[in-house]
């Protein structure tokens, strides 16, 4: 069959009559009892234990986009917190790349 014949055949085919499946009610997702058990996790609010308990990454010099100003900045490395249950929480932050 020629290209012209193939194109004519495609043009003459009636559009496919596709139907969507009938709508159904989705099955309920049951909550696991383990999700509601106490224990594990962090209870808010978190409260910082002491400013002195912070540790810092080495100081870095940042320059403004126009190059006029420079700033010496120290980013927090670790931060000690206490949650509502009195458990200690350590937050660890990466250094700026």
Steps between C-alpha positions, in 0.01 A plus 500: 500500500627844417553780749207689354278194535608447861428862590159486329416181689592662834292804416195289418503295823222601738620630836519232765205513739678468833298495819621570851450230760202547731570709809543302820547589863864454604585252771561666836855499629496383858730677744751274664474483878878546514459854371310599812716328761713718724874486492774599264515829322541852629233678704472869427572765596876478479683733737867589471688373806766772509656741253844385621424143386505607135800405289600686186659429163817700425439864405453573130532828316201583281514775238201703381394450139651834397830413675497813718423344838642194676358329806648244736234241581497192723231244429360277775638146500302341787218625715383332821125497563261340749157377393174519699571160659840616627695289249811651345499575128814585302460693176801471268545738208731467199756765421432735211665351187 
